[in-house]
Amino acid sequence: MHSGLNLIGGEWAPGSSGATFRRRNPARPGDVIGEFPESSAADVAEAVSGAAEGARIWAATHAEKRADVLEAAARWLESRADELVVELVREEGKTRAEAAMEISRTPRNLRFYAAEAVRINGESYPAADGGVVYTRREPVGVVGAITPWNFPLNIPSRKIGPALAAGNAVVFKPSPVTPLLAQRLVEALLAGGLPPQVIALVHGGAEAGAALAADERVAAVTFTGSNATGRAVHAAAGPTRRAQLEMGGKNPVVVLDDADLERATQIIVKGAFGLSGQACTGTSRVIAHRAVHDELLDRVARAAEARVVGDGLRDGVDMGPLAAGFQMEKFLGYVRIGEEEGAKLTTGGRRLHGEGHFVRPAVFEGVTPDMRIAREEIFGPVLAFQRASGFDEAAELANGTRYGLSAGIVTRDLDRALEFARRSESGLVKVNQPTSGMAMTVPFGGLKESGTQTFKEQAGPSMMLFYTQEKSVYISPS
Ligand code: NAD
């Protein structure tokens, strides 16, 4: 069992109150991953004080040196990839393949932002008096990073990477569901040569997160998580501090009548049941043209039944457990809601025997836009089939929720695909691809209630704008 610690003011330490929480393997709850501090608001305040000092050190460190640290942290993670994969499977419940994907991506994220560190630049204009006006991009100071559990390395690396590249210090408050992997990321940065005052780690839950968001000394709060928490974080950050929120989705895949149904089935199943349905960009609705609806439903239901559910460390398993007991209760609750609302449960939707949080993926048919299972984020392997009479209705149904994270279409008609991309009210549009999955090179973020519309970028070079502030300098000849 791992004994987790906070990192505050450059020192590893238990929480000041002595309270702790335990994290257990969701496949085998008897397997305790570790015990971690349940940090209080006082711990967070101390972490922010330490980071304020760290921010001064780091802002004065040359960009090339900052880049070197991120690069060295990336190498540290790669050198421990095999152990990290096993820890990630045990802590979160991913399959081995899913964990390996996350472990290989995280160093790439760090390298991407290492390269951005040396590209931070400004503009300069000649002035009428022979002088110059130029802009400087500077670090904002202390960044607060509050993160979810479903990508415990990848998501924090896309926040901490650019924050550090830009010369800020970070106070990191990871999810209490995946504290060990969060700690590993911090260890990687320290091993890469980051001065320990520049990053603080405070384990814990809502109390620590709320204290971090509310601390006036935190210049920018970057948050990924649920809509309810995101709203609280935004309110706590107030009007004068930066807040960047990435929140939930209710992501649709539209399947048109010309689609290759085998391909469509693969795309849907990967998007809906990958990560046991616990991806923000996961597919939760299928909007099928009536000409292909029944055959597609049959294929998807059979593919769902063929999923091998089990401990992700076992060979041949392609869907791990849900990450926690509360996730399983939510899944079972929504299956009940769907049945009560009159949708037909085509397959799955039940808990498997045994102590782990294992469920069979659920597929509903006859879902109408007013049903809660068509509107609310479930964050579990529940797929709602909706029937459309043609392209226009399908595009309208796809946009019919308050969310706008990712939307897909499966078709061989390029004109329709382009028209869908134009009409879509989602930040990501996927043509003949699962709704899940992202590229580092372009902005990632949701429209509508899936994210803040200022600083929505969670990837790509434009992400650096959130972590830097701009100054205009006017110089005249003396
Ligand atoms: P969550 O909102 O419960 O928790 C997110 C983080 O906020 C955790 O670290 C948590 O401890 C902290 N927190 C809880 N209460 C807080 C408060 N009052 N103030 C400040 N912080 C607080 O979300 P989760 O269950 O960890 O993650 C699942 C959610 O995250 C889903 O809604 C999913 O869609 C979303 N998500 C979005 C993206 C994206 O990029 N859009 C990516 C991954 C996950």
Short mmCIF file of C-alpha atoms and ligand atoms in Angstrom, two decimals:
data_model
loop_
_atom_site.label_atom_id
_atom_site.label_comp_id
_atom_site.label_asym_id
_atom_site.label_seq_id
_atom_site.Cartn_x
_atom_site.Cartn_y
_atom_site.Cartn_z
CA MET A 1 0.00 0.00 0.00
CA HIS A 2 1.26 3.41 -0.98
CA SER A 3 1.55 6.19 1.63
CA GLY A 4 0.62 9.35 -0.22
CA LEU A 5 1.77 12.80 0.81
CA ASN A 6 1.10 16.39 -0.17
CA LEU A 7 3.89 18.49 -1.64
CA ILE A 8 3.70 21.93 -0.03
CA GLY A 9 6.37 24.64 -0.12
CA GLY A 10 8.81 22.14 -1.61
CA GLU A 11 8.37 19.56 1.19
CA TRP A 12 6.46 16.27 1.16
CA ALA A 13 4.09 16.29 4.13
CA PRO A 14 0.91 14.68 5.50
CA GLY A 15 -2.23 16.81 5.70
CA SER A 16 -2.32 19.15 8.70
CA SER A 17 -5.52 17.66 10.14
CA GLY A 18 -4.22 14.09 10.01
CA ALA A 19 -7.36 12.99 8.09
CA THR A 20 -6.76 10.55 5.25
CA PHE A 21 -8.68 8.61 2.63
CA ARG A 22 -8.02 5.25 1.03
CA ARG A 23 -8.16 4.45 -2.65
CA ARG A 24 -9.10 0.90 -3.65
CA ASN A 25 -8.81 -1.04 -6.91
CA PRO A 26 -12.29 -0.92 -8.52
CA ALA A 27 -11.80 -4.44 -9.92
CA ARG A 28 -10.84 -5.87 -6.52
CA PRO A 29 -11.87 -3.51 -3.72
CA GLY A 30 -9.84 -5.60 -1.23
CA ASP A 31 -6.72 -4.33 -2.99
CA VAL A 32 -5.91 -0.99 -1.32
CA ILE A 33 -3.85 1.22 -3.63
CA GLY A 34 -2.86 3.68 -0.95
CA GLU A 35 -3.77 6.12 1.76
CA PHE A 36 -3.63 9.85 1.02
CA PRO A 37 -4.09 13.11 2.96
CA GLU A 38 -7.61 14.56 3.02
CA SER A 39 -6.34 18.11 2.70
CA SER A 40 -8.04 21.02 4.41
CA ALA A 41 -8.45 24.62 3.31
CA ALA A 42 -5.46 25.42 5.56
CA ASP A 43 -3.26 22.99 3.60
CA VAL A 44 -4.32 24.64 0.36
CA ALA A 45 -3.57 28.12 1.72
CA GLU A 46 -0.08 26.98 2.68
CA ALA A 47 0.41 25.37 -0.73
CA VAL A 48 -0.55 28.60 -2.47
CA SER A 49 1.88 30.60 -0.28
CA GLY A 50 4.69 28.23 -1.23
CA ALA A 51 3.74 28.35 -4.91
CA ALA A 52 3.77 32.16 -4.87
CA GLU A 53 7.46 31.94 -3.98
CA GLY A 54 7.93 29.22 -6.60
CA ALA A 55 6.31 31.43 -9.23
CA ARG A 56 9.00 34.09 -8.70
CA ILE A 57 11.78 31.50 -9.12
CA TRP A 58 10.25 29.95 -12.22
CA ALA A 59 9.36 33.19 -13.99
CA ALA A 60 13.04 34.15 -13.71
CA THR A 61 14.14 30.81 -15.22
CA HIS A 62 14.93 30.89 -18.93
CA ALA A 63 12.42 29.22 -21.26
CA GLU A 64 15.05 26.78 -22.53
CA LYS A 65 15.61 25.50 -19.00
CA ARG A 66 11.84 25.18 -18.45
CA ALA A 67 11.64 23.19 -21.67
CA ASP A 68 14.50 20.93 -20.52
CA VAL A 69 12.62 20.09 -17.32
CA LEU A 70 9.47 19.09 -19.19
CA GLU A 71 11.53 17.01 -21.60
CA ALA A 72 13.34 15.24 -18.74
CA ALA A 73 10.01 14.56 -16.98
CA ALA A 74 8.73 13.01 -20.21
CA ARG A 75 11.75 10.70 -20.32
CA TRP A 76 11.23 9.72 -16.66
CA LEU A 77 7.64 8.71 -17.40
CA GLU A 78 8.71 6.71 -20.46
CA SER A 79 11.39 4.88 -18.51
CA ARG A 80 8.74 3.71 -16.02
CA ALA A 81 5.97 3.03 -18.52
CA ASP A 82 5.48 -0.64 -17.64
CA GLU A 83 5.02 0.00 -13.91
CA LEU A 84 2.81 3.01 -14.56
CA VAL A 85 0.52 1.00 -16.84
CA VAL A 86 -0.08 -1.53 -14.06
CA GLU A 87 -0.65 1.21 -11.47
CA LEU A 88 -3.12 2.97 -13.75
CA VAL A 89 -5.08 -0.23 -14.38
CA ARG A 90 -5.20 -0.94 -10.64
CA GLU A 91 -6.07 2.57 -9.59
CA GLU A 92 -8.63 3.60 -12.19
CA GLY A 93 -9.86 0.35 -13.74
CA LYS A 94 -8.71 0.94 -17.31
CA THR A 95 -7.73 -1.99 -19.49
CA ARG A 96 -4.04 -2.51 -20.16
CA ALA A 97 -4.39 -1.12 -23.70
CA GLU A 98 -6.24 1.98 -22.48
CA ALA A 99 -3.66 2.56 -19.75
CA ALA A 100 -0.77 2.09 -22.20
CA MET A 101 -2.31 4.69 -24.49
CA GLU A 102 -2.53 7.22 -21.67
CA ILE A 103 1.00 6.50 -20.45
CA SER A 104 2.43 6.97 -23.94
CA ARG A 105 0.51 10.19 -24.56
CA THR A 106 1.45 12.02 -21.41
CA PRO A 107 5.16 12.41 -22.29
CA ARG A 108 4.11 13.61 -25.73
CA ASN A 109 1.97 16.31 -24.15
CA LEU A 110 4.89 17.44 -22.00
CA ARG A 111 7.15 17.57 -25.06
CA PHE A 112 4.59 19.53 -27.04
CA TYR A 113 4.54 22.22 -24.35
CA ALA A 114 8.30 22.06 -23.87
CA ALA A 115 8.52 23.20 -27.49
CA GLU A 116 5.95 25.95 -26.85
CA ALA A 117 8.02 27.33 -23.95
CA VAL A 118 10.60 28.75 -26.33
CA ARG A 119 8.02 30.08 -28.78
CA ILE A 120 6.30 32.53 -26.44
CA ASN A 121 6.59 35.83 -28.27
CA GLY A 122 5.06 39.25 -28.74
CA GLU A 123 4.52 41.86 -31.42
CA SER A 124 6.38 45.07 -32.09
CA TYR A 125 5.37 48.20 -34.03
CA PRO A 126 7.36 51.31 -34.92
CA ALA A 127 6.04 54.48 -33.23
CA ALA A 128 5.71 57.88 -34.96
CA ASP A 129 8.40 59.43 -32.77
CA GLY A 130 11.01 56.89 -33.81
CA GLY A 131 10.36 54.72 -30.76
CA VAL A 132 8.59 51.38 -30.54
CA VAL A 133 5.50 49.78 -29.05
CA TYR A 134 5.85 46.13 -28.23
CA THR A 135 3.96 43.43 -26.36
CA ARG A 136 5.30 41.03 -23.76
CA ARG A 137 3.69 37.73 -22.80
CA GLU A 138 4.41 36.96 -19.17
CA PRO A 139 3.43 34.18 -16.79
CA VAL A 140 0.28 34.87 -14.75
CA GLY A 141 1.78 33.67 -11.43
CA VAL A 142 0.15 30.81 -9.53
CA VAL A 143 -2.10 28.45 -11.49
CA GLY A 144 -4.61 26.17 -9.73
CA ALA A 145 -5.26 22.89 -11.56
CA ILE A 146 -8.31 20.85 -10.51
CA THR A 147 -8.70 17.60 -12.39
CA PRO A 148 -10.96 14.54 -12.78
CA TRP A 149 -10.06 10.87 -12.49
CA ASN A 150 -10.69 9.49 -15.95
CA PHE A 151 -7.31 10.58 -17.38
CA PRO A 152 -5.25 11.11 -14.24
CA LEU A 153 -1.98 11.76 -16.10
CA ASN A 154 -3.06 12.95 -19.51
CA ILE A 155 -5.45 15.73 -18.44
CA PRO A 156 -3.14 17.16 -15.74
CA SER A 157 -0.22 17.05 -18.18
CA ARG A 158 -2.23 19.24 -20.58
CA LYS A 159 -2.68 21.80 -17.80
CA ILE A 160 0.57 21.59 -15.85
CA GLY A 161 2.69 21.26 -19.02
CA PRO A 162 1.66 24.59 -20.57
CA ALA A 163 1.45 26.32 -17.16
CA LEU A 164 5.07 25.42 -16.38
CA ALA A 165 6.24 26.06 -19.94
CA ALA A 166 4.93 29.61 -19.60
CA GLY A 167 6.81 30.17 -16.32
CA ASN A 168 4.01 29.78 -13.77
CA ALA A 169 3.94 27.81 -10.53
CA VAL A 170 1.13 25.26 -10.12
CA VAL A 171 -0.99 24.06 -7.22
CA PHE A 172 -2.38 20.72 -8.36
CA LYS A 173 -5.53 19.30 -6.76
CA PRO A 174 -6.15 15.94 -8.44
CA SER A 175 -9.23 13.76 -8.08
CA PRO A 176 -9.33 11.62 -4.93
CA VAL A 177 -10.23 8.68 -7.19
CA THR A 178 -6.75 8.62 -8.79
CA PRO A 179 -4.32 10.16 -6.29
CA LEU A 180 -1.42 7.79 -6.95
CA LEU A 181 -1.06 8.56 -10.65
CA ALA A 182 -1.31 12.27 -9.87
CA GLN A 183 1.55 11.89 -7.44
CA ARG A 184 3.56 10.05 -10.12
CA LEU A 185 3.23 13.03 -12.46
CA VAL A 186 4.59 15.33 -9.77
CA GLU A 187 7.43 12.89 -9.09
CA ALA A 188 8.26 12.91 -12.81
CA LEU A 189 8.51 16.71 -12.84
CA LEU A 190 10.74 16.76 -9.76
CA ALA A 191 12.90 14.02 -11.25
CA GLY A 192 13.14 16.19 -14.37
CA GLY A 193 14.69 18.97 -12.28
CA LEU A 194 11.69 21.17 -11.44
CA PRO A 195 12.45 23.21 -8.31
CA PRO A 196 10.07 21.69 -5.73
CA GLN A 197 8.54 25.05 -4.74
CA VAL A 198 7.23 25.44 -8.31
CA ILE A 199 4.69 22.66 -8.00
CA ALA A 200 2.44 21.90 -5.05
CA LEU A 201 0.27 18.80 -4.74
CA VAL A 202 -2.74 18.80 -2.44
CA HIS A 203 -4.71 15.58 -2.28
CA GLY A 204 -8.34 15.55 -1.25
CA GLY A 205 -11.83 16.33 -2.47
CA ALA A 206 -14.32 19.16 -2.61
CA GLU A 207 -13.00 21.12 0.39
CA ALA A 208 -9.49 21.35 -1.06
CA GLY A 209 -10.79 22.08 -4.58
CA ALA A 210 -13.14 24.81 -3.39
CA ALA A 211 -10.38 26.43 -1.30
CA LEU A 212 -8.03 26.45 -4.28
CA ALA A 213 -10.61 27.99 -6.61
CA ALA A 214 -11.46 30.65 -4.04
CA ASP A 215 -7.90 31.69 -3.17
CA GLU A 216 -7.37 35.22 -4.50
CA ARG A 217 -3.64 34.60 -4.90
CA VAL A 218 -4.35 31.99 -7.59
CA ALA A 219 -4.31 33.99 -10.80
CA ALA A 220 -5.81 31.31 -13.04
CA VAL A 221 -7.89 28.23 -12.30
CA THR A 222 -7.97 25.47 -14.87
CA PHE A 223 -10.65 22.87 -14.20
CA THR A 224 -11.87 19.69 -15.86
CA GLY A 225 -14.81 17.84 -14.37
CA SER A 226 -18.57 17.82 -14.13
CA ASN A 227 -20.84 20.75 -14.95
CA ALA A 228 -22.08 21.17 -11.40
CA THR A 229 -18.55 21.44 -9.99
CA GLY A 230 -17.43 23.62 -12.90
CA ARG A 231 -20.14 26.15 -12.14
CA ALA A 232 -19.02 26.31 -8.50
CA VAL A 233 -15.38 26.77 -9.57
CA HIS A 234 -16.33 29.55 -11.97
CA ALA A 235 -18.35 31.35 -9.29
CA ALA A 236 -15.49 31.02 -6.79
CA ALA A 237 -12.95 32.40 -9.27
CA GLY A 238 -15.10 35.51 -9.67
CA PRO A 239 -14.98 38.15 -12.38
CA THR A 240 -11.34 39.23 -12.13
CA ARG A 241 -9.45 35.94 -12.16
CA ARG A 242 -9.11 33.55 -15.07
CA ALA A 243 -11.10 30.34 -15.06
CA GLN A 244 -10.99 27.70 -17.75
CA LEU A 245 -13.58 24.93 -17.52
CA GLU A 246 -13.87 21.69 -19.46
CA MET A 247 -17.02 19.86 -18.54
CA GLY A 248 -19.43 17.15 -19.56
CA GLY A 249 -20.88 15.99 -22.84
CA LYS A 250 -23.82 14.08 -24.32
CA ASN A 251 -22.06 13.18 -27.51
CA PRO A 252 -24.02 11.89 -30.53
CA VAL A 253 -23.02 9.85 -33.56
CA VAL A 254 -25.24 10.31 -36.60
CA VAL A 255 -25.35 7.32 -38.96
CA LEU A 256 -26.69 8.10 -42.42
CA ASP A 257 -28.34 5.66 -44.83
CA ASP A 258 -25.22 5.33 -47.01
CA ALA A 259 -22.93 4.30 -44.11
CA ASP A 260 -20.88 1.13 -44.00
CA LEU A 261 -22.65 -0.42 -41.01
CA GLU A 262 -19.75 -2.61 -39.96
CA ARG A 263 -17.52 0.46 -39.77
CA ALA A 264 -20.26 2.44 -38.02
CA THR A 265 -20.61 -0.31 -35.41
CA GLN A 266 -16.88 -0.26 -34.66
CA ILE A 267 -16.90 3.52 -34.38
CA ILE A 268 -19.90 3.52 -32.04
CA VAL A 269 -18.68 0.69 -29.82
CA LYS A 270 -15.24 2.21 -29.41
CA GLY A 271 -16.70 5.61 -28.58
CA ALA A 272 -19.42 4.33 -26.26
CA PHE A 273 -17.73 1.53 -24.33
CA GLY A 274 -14.06 2.52 -24.44
CA LEU A 275 -12.91 3.49 -20.90
CA SER A 276 -16.10 1.74 -19.75
CA GLY A 277 -18.07 4.71 -21.10
CA GLN A 278 -16.21 7.12 -18.83
CA ALA A 279 -14.74 9.52 -21.38
CA CYS A 280 -16.03 13.10 -21.59
CA THR A 281 -16.07 12.70 -25.37
CA GLY A 282 -17.58 9.19 -25.22
CA THR A 283 -20.58 8.39 -27.40
CA SER A 284 -23.85 8.34 -25.50
CA ARG A 285 -26.38 8.76 -28.33
CA VAL A 286 -26.74 7.11 -31.73
CA ILE A 287 -28.98 8.95 -34.17
CA ALA A 288 -29.64 6.48 -36.94
CA HIS A 289 -31.36 7.09 -40.27
CA ARG A 290 -34.55 5.04 -40.28
CA ALA A 291 -33.35 3.03 -43.31
CA VAL A 292 -30.41 1.60 -41.34
CA HIS A 293 -31.69 1.94 -37.75
CA ASP A 294 -32.79 -1.64 -37.09
CA GLU A 295 -29.79 -3.35 -38.61
CA LEU A 296 -27.38 -0.97 -36.88
CA LEU A 297 -29.10 -1.48 -33.52
CA ASP A 298 -28.82 -5.22 -33.93
CA ARG A 299 -25.12 -5.03 -34.80
CA VAL A 300 -24.31 -2.65 -31.93
CA ALA A 301 -26.27 -4.75 -29.41
CA ARG A 302 -24.39 -7.88 -30.50
CA ALA A 303 -21.06 -6.06 -30.28
CA ALA A 304 -21.98 -4.81 -26.79
CA GLU A 305 -22.77 -8.37 -25.71
CA ALA A 306 -19.43 -9.53 -27.07
CA ARG A 307 -17.45 -7.10 -24.87
CA VAL A 308 -15.31 -9.06 -22.43
CA VAL A 309 -15.77 -7.31 -19.09
CA GLY A 310 -13.24 -7.91 -16.32
CA ASP A 311 -10.11 -6.85 -14.48
CA GLY A 312 -8.06 -4.85 -16.96
CA LEU A 313 -4.90 -6.72 -15.98
CA ARG A 314 -6.35 -9.95 -17.40
CA ASP A 315 -5.61 -10.85 -21.00
CA GLY A 316 -8.49 -10.55 -23.43
CA VAL A 317 -10.49 -8.07 -21.35
CA ASP A 318 -11.77 -5.14 -23.38
CA MET A 319 -13.90 -3.34 -20.78
CA GLY A 320 -12.71 -2.77 -17.22
CA PRO A 321 -14.84 -1.97 -14.17
CA LEU A 322 -16.44 1.38 -13.50
CA ALA A 323 -13.97 3.51 -11.55
CA ALA A 324 -15.85 3.60 -8.25
CA GLY A 325 -18.95 2.47 -6.41
CA PHE A 326 -20.59 5.87 -6.99
CA GLN A 327 -20.08 5.45 -10.73
CA MET A 328 -21.77 2.04 -10.66
CA GLU A 329 -24.73 3.41 -8.67
CA LYS A 330 -25.09 6.22 -11.19
CA PHE A 331 -25.03 3.77 -14.10
CA LEU A 332 -27.66 1.48 -12.52
CA GLY A 333 -29.77 4.53 -11.57
CA TYR A 334 -29.85 5.79 -15.16
CA VAL A 335 -30.72 2.33 -16.50
CA ARG A 336 -33.70 2.39 -14.14
CA ILE A 337 -34.62 5.92 -15.27
CA GLY A 338 -34.46 4.87 -18.94
CA GLU A 339 -36.80 1.94 -18.34
CA GLU A 340 -39.19 4.09 -16.29
CA GLU A 341 -39.23 6.71 -19.05
CA GLY A 342 -40.40 4.07 -21.53
CA ALA A 343 -37.22 3.40 -23.51
CA LYS A 344 -36.58 -0.26 -24.30
CA LEU A 345 -33.45 -1.82 -22.82
CA THR A 346 -32.18 -3.87 -25.76
CA THR A 347 -29.26 -5.41 -23.91
CA GLY A 348 -27.08 -5.14 -20.79
CA GLY A 349 -27.61 -2.63 -18.00
CA ARG A 350 -26.95 -5.05 -15.16
CA ARG A 351 -24.24 -5.46 -12.56
CA LEU A 352 -22.04 -8.54 -12.88
CA HIS A 353 -21.58 -10.90 -9.96
CA GLY A 354 -18.52 -10.46 -7.77
CA GLU A 355 -17.06 -7.70 -5.66
CA GLY A 356 -15.69 -5.43 -8.43
CA HIS A 357 -17.66 -2.58 -10.01
CA PHE A 358 -18.37 -4.55 -13.19
CA VAL A 359 -21.41 -3.96 -15.39
CA ARG A 360 -22.68 -5.06 -18.78
CA PRO A 361 -22.86 -2.14 -21.26
CA ALA A 362 -26.44 -0.97 -21.82
CA VAL A 363 -28.11 -0.22 -25.15
CA PHE A 364 -31.52 1.48 -25.21
CA GLU A 365 -33.79 1.85 -28.22
CA GLY A 366 -36.87 4.03 -28.73
CA VAL A 367 -35.26 6.97 -26.96
CA THR A 368 -36.92 10.35 -27.50
CA PRO A 369 -35.27 13.76 -27.05
CA ASP A 370 -37.25 14.61 -23.91
CA MET A 371 -36.01 11.56 -21.97
CA ARG A 372 -33.37 12.13 -19.32
CA ILE A 373 -31.19 9.39 -20.83
CA ALA A 374 -31.09 11.48 -24.03
CA ARG A 375 -30.27 14.74 -22.25
CA GLU A 376 -28.17 14.11 -19.15
CA GLU A 377 -24.55 13.02 -18.99
CA ILE A 378 -24.36 9.52 -17.48
CA PHE A 379 -20.60 8.98 -17.76
CA GLY A 380 -20.98 5.24 -18.04
CA PRO A 381 -21.55 2.63 -20.77
CA VAL A 382 -25.14 3.54 -21.68
CA LEU A 383 -26.05 4.09 -25.32
CA ALA A 384 -29.37 5.66 -26.39
CA PHE A 385 -30.63 4.95 -29.92
CA GLN A 386 -32.73 7.66 -31.56
CA ARG A 387 -34.37 7.30 -34.98
CA ALA A 388 -34.23 10.07 -37.62
CA SER A 389 -36.21 10.35 -40.84
CA GLY A 390 -33.38 12.06 -42.75
CA PHE A 391 -30.26 14.22 -42.56
CA ASP A 392 -31.99 17.41 -41.39
CA GLU A 393 -33.74 15.74 -38.50
CA ALA A 394 -30.58 13.87 -37.53
CA ALA A 395 -28.52 17.09 -37.44
CA GLU A 396 -31.21 18.75 -35.33
CA LEU A 397 -31.41 15.86 -32.88
CA ALA A 398 -27.61 15.84 -32.59
CA ASN A 399 -27.72 19.48 -31.44
CA GLY A 400 -30.66 18.92 -29.13
CA THR A 401 -28.92 19.02 -25.74
CA ARG A 402 -27.34 21.73 -23.60
CA TYR A 403 -23.94 20.10 -24.17
CA GLY A 404 -21.63 20.68 -27.13
CA LEU A 405 -18.44 18.70 -26.68
CA SER A 406 -18.06 16.15 -29.49
CA ALA A 407 -20.35 15.01 -32.33
CA GLY A 408 -19.76 12.41 -35.01
CA ILE A 409 -21.23 11.41 -38.35
CA VAL A 410 -20.73 8.18 -40.30
CA THR A 411 -21.34 8.61 -44.01
CA ARG A 412 -19.69 8.28 -47.43
CA ASP A 413 -21.28 11.53 -48.59
CA LEU A 414 -18.68 14.28 -48.31
CA ASP A 415 -21.22 17.07 -48.86
CA ARG A 416 -23.34 15.83 -45.96
CA ALA A 417 -20.28 15.43 -43.75
CA LEU A 418 -19.21 19.03 -44.44
CA GLU A 419 -22.74 20.29 -43.89
CA PHE A 420 -22.87 18.41 -40.56
CA ALA A 421 -19.58 20.00 -39.49
CA ARG A 422 -21.05 23.40 -40.35
CA ARG A 423 -24.32 22.87 -38.48
CA SER A 424 -22.87 21.09 -35.47
CA GLU A 425 -22.97 22.93 -32.15
CA SER A 426 -20.01 20.93 -30.81
CA GLY A 427 -16.40 21.93 -30.27
CA LEU A 428 -15.18 18.70 -31.88
CA VAL A 429 -16.69 17.19 -35.02
CA LYS A 430 -15.67 13.69 -36.05
CA VAL A 431 -16.33 12.30 -39.53
CA ASN A 432 -16.08 8.49 -39.69
CA GLN A 433 -14.28 8.45 -36.33
CA PRO A 434 -15.37 7.80 -32.74
CA THR A 435 -16.50 10.90 -30.82
CA SER A 436 -13.70 10.16 -28.35
CA GLY A 437 -10.02 10.79 -29.10
CA MET A 438 -8.19 14.04 -29.73
CA ALA A 439 -5.14 15.53 -31.42
CA MET A 440 -2.67 17.61 -29.40
CA THR A 441 -2.15 20.06 -32.22
CA VAL A 442 -5.58 21.72 -32.33
CA PRO A 443 -7.81 23.30 -29.69
CA PHE A 444 -9.86 20.83 -27.67
CA GLY A 445 -12.93 22.09 -25.90
CA GLY A 446 -16.68 22.15 -25.78
CA LEU A 447 -19.27 24.66 -26.97
CA LYS A 448 -22.52 25.50 -25.16
CA GLU A 449 -22.49 24.24 -21.57
CA SER A 450 -19.56 21.88 -22.12
CA GLY A 451 -16.97 24.57 -21.47
CA THR A 452 -16.12 28.19 -20.85
CA GLN A 453 -16.08 30.08 -24.11
CA THR A 454 -13.18 32.28 -23.11
CA PHE A 455 -9.94 30.29 -23.01
CA LYS A 456 -11.74 27.13 -24.09
CA GLU A 457 -8.63 25.66 -25.67
CA GLN A 458 -7.33 22.60 -23.83
CA ALA A 459 -4.72 21.66 -26.40
CA GLY A 460 -2.74 23.15 -29.21
CA PRO A 461 -0.48 26.23 -29.14
CA SER A 462 -3.36 28.61 -28.37
CA MET A 463 -3.57 26.97 -24.95
CA MET A 464 -0.59 29.15 -23.99
CA LEU A 465 -2.84 32.23 -24.03
CA PHE A 466 -4.56 31.08 -20.84
CA TYR A 467 -1.27 30.72 -19.02
CA THR A 468 0.22 34.05 -20.06
CA GLN A 469 -0.86 37.66 -19.69
CA GLU A 470 0.01 40.38 -22.15
CA LYS A 471 1.51 43.79 -21.51
CA SER A 472 2.03 46.60 -24.06
CA VAL A 473 5.25 48.58 -23.64
CA TYR A 474 5.66 52.08 -25.21
CA ILE A 475 9.17 53.40 -25.69
CA SER A 476 10.17 56.82 -26.98
CA PRO A 477 13.73 57.97 -27.68
CA SER A 478 15.14 59.88 -24.72
P1 NAD B 1 -16.08 16.19 -10.53
O1 NAD B 1 -16.69 17.45 -11.00
O2 NAD B 1 -16.78 15.40 -9.51
O3 NAD B 1 -14.61 16.47 -9.92
C1 NAD B 1 -13.61 17.14 -10.65
C2 NAD B 1 -12.59 17.71 -9.68
O4 NAD B 1 -13.21 18.78 -8.93
C3 NAD B 1 -12.07 16.73 -8.65
O5 NAD B 1 -10.70 16.97 -8.43
C4 NAD B 1 -12.88 17.07 -7.42
O6 NAD B 1 -12.28 16.67 -6.20
C5 NAD B 1 -12.98 18.58 -7.53
N1 NAD B 1 -14.08 19.19 -6.80
C6 NAD B 1 -15.21 18.62 -6.31
N2 NAD B 1 -16.00 19.57 -5.74
C7 NAD B 1 -15.37 20.75 -5.89
C8 NAD B 1 -15.70 22.08 -5.54
N3 NAD B 1 -16.83 22.41 -4.92
N4 NAD B 1 -14.84 23.07 -5.87
C9 NAD B 1 -13.68 22.78 -6.53
N5 NAD B 1 -13.31 21.53 -6.88
C10 NAD B 1 -14.16 20.52 -6.56
O7 NAD B 1 -15.80 15.31 -11.84
P2 NAD B 1 -15.21 13.82 -11.92
O8 NAD B 1 -16.24 12.85 -11.46
O9 NAD B 1 -13.86 13.77 -11.31
O10 NAD B 1 -15.02 13.66 -13.50
C11 NAD B 1 -16.06 13.35 -14.38
C12 NAD B 1 -16.57 14.57 -15.10
O11 NAD B 1 -15.49 15.22 -15.76
C13 NAD B 1 -17.57 14.27 -16.19
O12 NAD B 1 -18.61 15.21 -16.15
C14 NAD B 1 -16.78 14.42 -17.47
O13 NAD B 1 -17.51 14.74 -18.62
C15 NAD B 1 -15.86 15.52 -17.10
N6 NAD B 1 -14.68 15.50 -17.95
C16 NAD B 1 -14.58 16.46 -18.93
C17 NAD B 1 -13.50 16.46 -19.78
C18 NAD B 1 -13.35 17.51 -20.84
O14 NAD B 1 -12.24 17.71 -21.32
N7 NAD B 1 -14.42 18.16 -21.25
C19 NAD B 1 -12.51 15.48 -19.65
C20 NAD B 1 -12.64 14.51 -18.65
C21 NAD B 1 -13.73 14.54 -17.80
#
